[in-house]
Amino acid sequence: MNTVLAAEAGGTTARNLTITLFLVFVAITLAITVWASRQTKTATDFYAGGRSFSGFQNGMAIGGDYMSAASFLGIAGIIALYGYDGFLYSIGFLVAWLVALLLVAELLRNSGRYTMADVLAFRMRQRPVRTAAAVSTITVSIFYLLAQMVGAGALVALLLGIKPGTTFLGMDADTAKVATIIMVGALMIIYVTVGGMKGTTYVQIVKAFLLMTGALVMTLLVLAKYKFNLSSLLGDAADASGKGAAFLEPGLRYGVETPGDALKTFYSKMDLLSLGIALVLGTAGLPHILIRFYTVPTAKAARKSVLWAIGIIGTFYLLTLALGFGAAALVGGKAITAQDKAGNTAAPQLAEKLGLDFFGGNLGGATLLAIIAAVAFATILAVVAGLTLASSSSLAHDFYANVVRNGQASERQEVNVARISALVIGAISIVLSIFAQSLNVAFLVALAFAVAASGNLPAILYSLFWKRFNTSGAVWAIYGGLLAAVVLVFFSPVVSGAPTAMFPKHDWHWFPLSNPGIISIPFGFLCGWIGTLLSKEHDEEKYAELEVRSLTGAGAH
């Protein structure tokens, strides 16, 4: 009886602590946002934070933008459930930065002003290219936003201790998840509409620091539990997983060998390859990462910020190994999937277990769970703000100012439209997130990467490096890659025809792979090439000007 009372007391403490810490973080970030709004006077302030951030500050903010709920919750969950195969996400997300550093960061900073489309439209007809870029930016951002908000919903039931049959403020677990998604959506709209890029950047810097600290503390506790013996940690993880040695080898989730079915085995291996290509090439096409390069004063600072980001992000992804295998060993796969089928709560559940073991009793577990959960919430809020800013900037700067108003809009009008756009995009994301709650968040992000790599990356690389490239090629590349990725995802087992699909009771899938990258990315490049050759438009002088500008920074804003 006493044990039950103690557990209930611990649960109540966790709930109160979590709510308190979360409210403290929200209050601090809202204060930063209000302060930033007073510094935001021009369009450059709203879109690019006045280009006033140093390489280190921007590197921290990029880390804060990139280390999303997918990284913290999704990857830890996938490693905890699938072992070796889950770690592929960590490697893919990290290696992707080399593509961004070597091919995109510096050239983009020199060539554009506020959005990805500034570079694409520099030597082409403005209207068709900017329209295509705005459509692509919004599509990628919404896929990414889904992942963050689904993560928020999954966290809430765990934090508030809502299990089947129990309620919180009269809400059951499902209602509480929906309420959380709506609240996160409302907060992200406030961050963007009030604080612009300055407010969003400072929120991301604070969040990156909190996330790194939280992940490091948990990693040290996991290692201390095993006396810093990695071998015994991995051994325990394999035993607790119920899959034995197979847990530490490839083939549990991807590249699965199906005896007697060569076609199924082939598709599984192709899915692995497709995922790897999408993760490695996707970062250099993500709109919310690309606009971060405009917040620094020089190309040198852009390069420096990517180097800082690689250091911060690389360290973090190494820590996800300890978090994932630690969760498998100490919490166990059954306990993780009982709380959340997709494994999104593995890291917070590990925090609770470590707190119980190291800080004594339910109160210790409740306290560490509350701290890690508040950090995860901070992560979600910072990333959704960056995504909403990228898509609302594109709608206002690319579509409204340069397509609808043909370059005649004032700065004030442009910023007002960006704020209204943030409201609309936030509302769409909230509605879609409510339907996507059964999907793993790392997996949803991998889809966003595939869409970005299929539509945006071919257009950016062709624009920067191919003299013959023209308007027709850019429009074909963006729409071709984007449509291929979205259509293939819609007809894949992700949306229908599988127990974990968005619509598990229906089946209209005919595309066998879960990730479309292996087909849609080459298709995007092919569309850009065909579209270019079909048009006679050709401006060598403008390309020469772009080349000088991208390599030297001459004439950059």
C-alpha positions in Angstrom: 0.0 0.0 0.0 2.8 2.4 1.0 4.6 1.7 -2.3 1.5 2.5 -4.3 1.1 5.8 -2.4 4.8 6.6 -2.9 4.4 5.9 -6.7 1.3 8.2 -6.8 3.1 10.9 -4.9 6.1 10.6 -7.3 3.7 10.8 -10.3 2.0 13.9 -8.9 5.4 15.5 -8.2 6.6 14.7 -11.7 3.5 16.3 -13.1 3.8 19.5 -11.0 7.5 19.8 -11.6 7.1 19.3 -15.3 4.4 21.8 -15.6 6.4 24.3 -13.5 9.6 23.8 -15.5 7.7 24.0 -18.8 6.0 27.3 -17.7 9.3 28.7 -16.6 10.9 27.9 -20.0 7.9 29.4 -21.9 8.0 32.5 -19.8 11.7 33.0 -20.5 11.4 32.4 -24.2 8.3 34.7 -24.4 10.4 37.4 -22.6 13.2 36.9 -25.2 10.6 37.2 -28.0 9.1 40.4 -26.6 12.7 41.9 -26.2 13.6 40.8 -29.8 10.4 42.4 -31.1 11.6 45.8 -29.9 14.9 45.3 -31.9 13.0 44.2 -35.0 12.4 47.3 -37.1 13.2 46.4 -40.7 12.5 43.4 -43.0 16.2 42.4 -42.6 15.7 42.3 -38.8 12.6 40.1 -39.2 14.0 37.7 -41.8 17.7 37.6 -41.0 18.0 39.0 -37.4 19.8 42.1 -38.8 22.7 39.8 -39.9 24.1 40.5 -36.5 25.0 37.0 -35.2 28.5 35.7 -34.9 29.7 32.3 -36.3 29.5 30.7 -32.9 26.0 32.1 -32.1 24.7 31.0 -35.5 26.4 27.6 -35.1 24.6 27.1 -31.7 21.3 28.3 -33.3 21.8 25.9 -36.3 22.4 23.1 -33.8 19.2 24.2 -31.9 17.3 24.2 -35.2 18.7 20.8 -36.4 18.7 18.8 -33.1 14.9 18.5 -33.2 12.4 16.3 -31.4 13.2 13.7 -34.1 16.9 13.7 -32.9 16.2 13.6 -29.2 13.0 11.5 -29.0 12.8 9.7 -32.4 16.4 8.5 -32.8 16.8 7.4 -29.2 13.5 5.5 -29.7 14.5 3.8 -32.9 17.9 2.8 -31.4 16.1 1.5 -28.3 13.8 -0.7 -30.5 16.0 -1.6 -33.4 19.6 -1.3 -32.2 22.1 -1.0 -34.9 19.6 0.0 -37.6 18.4 3.0 -35.5 22.0 4.4 -35.4 21.9 4.8 -39.2 19.7 7.9 -38.6 22.4 9.5 -36.4 25.1 8.9 -39.0 23.0 10.1 -41.9 21.9 13.3 -40.1 25.6 14.1 -39.3 27.3 13.2 -42.6 24.7 15.5 -44.3 26.5 18.5 -42.9 29.5 17.9 -45.1 27.3 18.4 -48.2 25.9 21.6 -46.7 29.4 22.9 -45.7 31.2 22.1 -48.9 28.6 22.8 -51.5 26.0 25.3 -50.2 26.7 27.4 -47.0 29.2 30.0 -48.2 27.9 30.3 -51.7 24.3 30.8 -50.5 25.3 33.4 -48.0 27.0 35.4 -50.7 24.2 35.1 -53.3 21.0 35.7 -51.5 19.2 37.9 -49.1 16.4 36.2 -47.1 15.2 33.0 -48.7 16.5 30.1 -50.9 14.5 31.5 -53.8 16.8 34.7 -53.8 19.6 32.5 -55.2 17.4 30.5 -57.7 15.7 33.7 -59.1 18.9 35.7 -59.4 19.5 34.9 -63.1 16.0 33.7 -64.0 12.5 35.0 -64.4 11.3 35.9 -60.9 7.6 34.8 -60.9 7.7 31.1 -61.9 10.8 30.4 -59.9 9.8 32.1 -56.7 6.3 30.5 -56.8 7.8 27.0 -57.2 10.3 27.7 -54.3 7.5 29.0 -52.0 5.4 25.8 -52.7 8.4 23.6 -52.0 9.4 25.5 -48.9 5.9 25.2 -47.4 5.7 21.4 -48.2 9.0 20.5 -46.6 8.3 22.7 -43.6 4.9 21.1 -43.0 6.4 17.6 -43.1 9.0 18.7 -40.6 6.5 20.5 -38.4 4.4 17.3 -38.2 7.3 15.4 -36.7 7.8 18.0 -34.0 4.2 18.3 -33.0 3.6 14.5 -33.0 6.6 14.4 -30.6 5.0 17.0 -28.4 1.8 14.9 -28.2 3.7 11.7 -27.3 5.6 13.4 -24.6 2.5 14.8 -22.9 0.8 11.6 -21.9 4.0 10.3 -20.4 4.7 13.6 -18.5 1.3 14.0 -17.1 1.1 10.3 -16.2 -2.0 9.8 -18.3 -2.4 6.1 -18.9 -5.5 4.4 -20.4 -8.4 4.8 -18.0 -6.9 7.9 -16.2 -7.5 11.6 -16.9 -5.9 15.0 -16.3 -8.1 18.0 -16.0 -10.9 15.9 -17.3 -8.9 14.9 -20.4 -8.0 11.3 -21.4 -4.6 10.6 -23.0 -5.8 11.2 -26.6 -7.5 14.5 -25.8 -4.4 15.7 -23.9 -2.2 14.9 -26.9 -4.5 17.0 -29.2 -4.6 19.8 -26.6 -0.7 19.8 -26.5 -0.4 20.0 -30.3 -2.7 23.0 -30.3 -0.8 24.7 -27.5 2.6 24.1 -29.2 1.2 25.5 -32.5 -0.1 28.6 -30.7 3.3 29.2 -29.0 5.2 28.8 -32.3 2.9 31.3 -34.0 3.6 33.8 -31.2 7.4 33.4 -31.4 7.5 34.0 -35.1 4.9 36.8 -35.4 6.3 38.7 -32.4 10.0 38.0 -32.4 10.9 37.3 -36.0 14.4 35.8 -36.7 16.1 37.5 -33.7 13.6 36.1 -31.1 13.7 32.7 -32.8 17.5 32.5 -32.9 17.9 33.3 -29.2 15.3 30.7 -28.3 17.2 28.2 -30.4 20.6 29.1 -28.7 19.0 28.6 -25.2 17.5 25.3 -26.3 20.7 24.0 -27.9 22.5 24.6 -24.5 19.7 22.9 -22.5 19.5 19.9 -24.9 23.3 19.3 -24.9 23.4 19.6 -21.1 20.5 17.2 -20.6 21.8 14.6 -23.1 25.3 14.8 -21.6 24.1 14.3 -18.0 22.0 11.3 -19.1 24.8 9.8 -21.0 27.2 10.1 -18.1 24.6 8.5 -15.8 24.1 5.6 -18.2 27.8 5.0 -18.5 28.3 5.3 -14.7 25.6 2.7 -14.2 27.8 0.3 -16.3 31.1 1.6 -14.8 32.0 3.0 -18.2 32.1 -0.5 -19.7 30.5 -0.1 -23.2 30.6 -3.9 -23.8 28.4 -4.7 -20.8 26.0 -1.8 -21.8 25.6 -3.3 -25.3 25.3 -6.8 -23.9 22.5 -5.8 -21.5 20.7 -3.9 -24.3 20.8 -6.9 -26.6 19.5 -9.2 -23.8 16.7 -6.8 -22.7 15.6 -6.3 -26.3 14.5 -9.9 -26.6 16.3 -10.0 -30.0 19.7 -11.2 -28.7 22.9 -10.6 -30.9 20.7 -9.6 -33.8 20.0 -6.3 -31.9 23.6 -5.2 -32.5 23.7 -6.2 -36.1 22.1 -4.7 -39.3 18.9 -6.1 -40.5 16.2 -5.7 -37.8 14.4 -2.8 -39.5 16.2 -2.2 -42.8 17.8 -4.7 -45.2 15.8 -7.5 -43.6 16.5 -10.9 -45.1 13.2 -12.7 -45.8 13.9 -16.4 -46.5 12.3 -17.6 -49.7 11.2 -14.1 -50.8 14.0 -12.5 -52.8 11.8 -9.5 -53.9 10.9 -8.6 -50.3 14.5 -8.8 -49.3 15.5 -6.6 -52.2 12.9 -4.0 -51.4 14.1 -3.9 -47.7 17.7 -3.3 -48.9 16.5 -0.6 -51.3 14.6 1.1 -48.5 17.9 1.3 -46.5 19.7 2.8 -49.4 16.9 5.2 -50.1 16.9 6.4 -46.5 20.6 7.0 -46.5 20.6 9.0 -49.7 17.7 11.2 -48.4 19.4 11.8 -45.0 22.8 12.7 -46.6 21.4 15.0 -49.3 18.4 16.4 -47.5 20.1 18.9 -45.1 21.5 21.1 -48.0 17.9 21.5 -49.3 16.1 22.3 -46.0 14.6 25.8 -46.1 14.8 26.5 -42.4 18.5 25.5 -42.3 19.3 27.5 -45.5 17.9 30.8 -44.2 20.2 30.5 -41.1 23.2 31.3 -43.4 21.7 34.8 -44.0 21.8 35.8 -40.3 25.6 36.2 -40.3 27.5 39.3 -41.6 30.0 37.5 -43.9 30.6 34.3 -45.9 33.5 33.5 -43.5 31.1 33.7 -40.5 28.7 31.4 -42.5 31.5 28.8 -42.9 32.5 29.2 -39.2 28.9 28.7 -38.1 28.6 25.4 -40.0 31.9 24.2 -38.4 30.5 25.0 -35.0 27.2 23.3 -35.9 29.1 20.1 -37.0 31.0 20.0 -33.7 27.8 20.5 -31.6 25.6 18.2 -33.7 28.3 15.5 -34.0 28.8 15.4 -30.2 25.0 15.2 -29.7 24.5 12.3 -32.2 27.3 10.3 -30.4 25.3 10.8 -27.2 22.1 9.4 -28.8 23.9 6.1 -29.0 24.2 5.9 -25.2 20.6 7.2 -24.8 19.2 4.6 -27.2 21.1 1.6 -26.0 20.7 2.8 -22.4 16.9 2.9 -22.8 17.0 -0.6 -24.4 19.0 -2.0 -21.5 17.4 -0.2 -18.5 13.8 0.4 -19.6 13.3 -2.4 -22.1 11.5 -2.5 -25.4 8.2 -3.7 -24.0 7.9 -0.8 -21.5 8.8 1.7 -24.3 6.2 0.4 -26.8 3.6 0.1 -24.0 3.9 3.9 -23.5 4.3 4.9 -27.2 4.2 2.3 -30.1 6.7 4.3 -32.2 9.2 4.6 -29.3 9.1 8.4 -29.1 9.2 8.4 -25.3 12.3 6.2 -24.8 14.6 9.1 -23.7 12.2 10.5 -21.1 11.5 7.0 -19.8 15.2 6.4 -19.5 15.5 9.7 -17.5 12.9 8.5 -15.1 14.7 5.2 -14.6 18.1 6.9 -14.1 16.5 9.3 -11.6 15.0 6.4 -9.6 18.4 4.6 -9.6 20.7 7.5 -8.8 18.7 10.0 -6.8 16.6 7.7 -4.7 12.9 6.8 -4.8 10.1 8.1 -7.0 11.0 11.8 -6.3 14.4 11.4 -8.0 12.8 9.7 -11.0 10.1 12.3 -11.2 12.6 15.2 -11.0 14.9 13.9 -13.8 11.9 13.0 -16.0 10.5 16.5 -15.5 13.8 18.2 -16.4 14.4 16.1 -19.5 10.8 16.4 -20.6 11.0 20.2 -20.2 14.2 20.1 -22.4 12.3 18.1 -25.0 9.5 20.6 -25.0 12.0 23.4 -25.4 13.5 21.5 -28.4 10.1 21.2 -30.0 9.2 24.9 -29.5 12.5 26.1 -30.9 12.4 24.0 -34.0 8.8 24.7 -34.9 9.5 28.4 -34.6 12.4 28.1 -37.1 10.2 26.1 -39.5 7.3 28.5 -39.3 9.6 31.4 -39.9 11.1 29.8 -43.0 7.8 29.0 -44.6 6.1 32.4 -43.7 9.2 34.2 -45.0 9.0 32.4 -48.3 5.3 33.1 -48.6 5.7 36.8 -47.9 9.1 37.6 -49.5 8.9 35.2 -52.5 5.2 34.8 -53.3 3.6 38.0 -52.0 6.3 40.6 -52.6 7.8 39.3 -55.8 4.9 37.4 -57.5 1.7 39.0 -56.3 3.0 42.6 -56.0 5.8 42.2 -58.6 8.5 43.7 -56.3 6.3 46.7 -55.4 5.5 45.8 -51.8 6.9 47.9 -49.0 8.9 46.3 -46.2 6.1 46.9 -43.7 3.5 45.1 -46.0 5.9 42.2 -46.5 6.5 41.7 -42.8 2.8 41.9 -42.0 2.1 39.2 -44.7 4.8 37.1 -43.1 3.0 37.3 -39.8 -0.3 36.4 -41.3 1.3 33.5 -43.1 2.8 32.2 -39.8 -0.8 32.0 -38.5 -2.1 30.1 -41.5 0.8 27.6 -41.6 0.6 27.0 -37.9 -3.1 26.2 -38.2 -2.5 23.7 -41.1 0.3 22.0 -39.1 -1.9 21.6 -36.1 -4.7 19.9 -38.0 -2.4 17.5 -39.9 -0.4 16.6 -36.7 -3.6 15.4 -35.0 -3.9 12.7 -37.8 -0.2 11.7 -37.8 0.2 10.6 -34.2 0.9 6.9 -34.9 4.2 7.7 -36.8 7.8 7.7 -35.4 9.0 11.3 -35.4 12.5 10.5 -36.8 10.8 8.7 -39.6 8.6 11.7 -40.4 11.7 13.9 -40.6 13.4 11.5 -43.0 10.4 12.0 -45.3 10.9 15.8 -45.1 14.6 15.3 -46.0 13.6 13.2 -49.0 11.2 16.0 -50.2 13.9 18.6 -49.7 16.6 16.6 -51.5 14.3 15.8 -54.4 12.9 19.3 -55.1 15.2 22.0 -53.6 18.7 20.5 -53.9 18.8 19.9 -57.7 17.6 23.5 -58.3 20.2 25.0 -55.9 23.1 23.0 -57.2 22.3 23.5 -60.9 21.8 27.2 -60.2 25.1 27.6 -58.5 27.2 25.3 -60.8 25.6 24.9 -64.2 26.0 27.8 -66.7 23.3 26.6 -69.0 20.6 26.3 -66.3 17.5 28.4 -66.8 14.0 29.2 -65.5 12.4 26.2 -67.2 15.0 23.9 -65.6 14.5 25.4 -62.1 10.7 25.1 -62.3 10.9 21.5 -63.7 13.4 20.5 -61.0 11.4 21.8 -58.0 8.0 20.6 -59.1 9.2 17.4 -60.6 11.2 16.3 -57.5 8.6 17.6 -55.1 5.7 15.8 -56.9 7.6 12.6 -57.2 8.5 12.5 -53.5 5.0 13.4 -52.3 3.2 11.1 -54.7 5.5 8.1 -53.8 5.0 8.8 -50.1 1.2 9.0 -50.5 1.2 5.5 -52.2 3.7 4.0 -49.9 3.2 1.8 -46.7 3.7 5.0 -44.6 0.3 6.2 -45.5 -1.7 3.0 -45.9 -1.5 -0.8 -45.9 0.6 -1.3 -42.8 -0.2 -1.5 -39.1 1.9 1.6 -38.4 0.6 3.6 -41.3 -1.2 6.9 -41.1 -4.4 5.1 -42.2 -3.8 1.5 -41.0 -7.4 0.3 -41.8 -7.1 1.3 -45.5 -4.8 0.1 -48.3 -4.1 1.9 -51.5 -0.3 1.5 -51.5 1.6 0.3 -54.6 5.0 1.8 -54.0 6.9 -0.8 -51.9 9.5 1.5 -50.2 8.9 3.6 -47.1 11.3 6.3 -48.2 11.1 7.7 -51.8 14.6 9.2 -52.0 16.2 6.6 -54.3 13.6 7.4 -57.0 12.6 11.0 -56.4 16.0 12.6 -55.9 17.5 11.4 -59.3 14.1 12.2 -60.8 14.4 15.8 -59.6 17.9 16.2 -61.1 16.6 14.6 -64.4 13.6 17.0 -64.5 15.9 20.0 -64.0 18.2 18.8 -66.8 15.3 18.0 -69.3 13.6 21.3 -68.5 16.8 23.3 -69.1 17.4 21.6 -72.5 13.8 22.2 -73.7 14.2 26.0 -73.2 16.4 28.3 -75.3 16.6 30.8 -72.4 20.3 31.4 -71.6 22.1 34.3 -69.8 25.8 33.8 -69.5 26.5 37.3 -68.2 24.0 36.8 -65.3 25.6 33.5 -64.5 29.1 35.0 -64.5 27.8 37.7 -62.1 26.3 35.0 -59.8 29.5 33.0 -59.9 31.7 36.0 -58.9 29.2 37.0 -56.2 28.8 33.5 -54.8 32.6 32.9 -54.6 33.7 36.4 -53.4 30.7 38.0 -51.7 31.0 41.1 -53.9 27.6 42.8 -54.0 26.1 40.6 -51.3 23.6 42.2 -49.0 
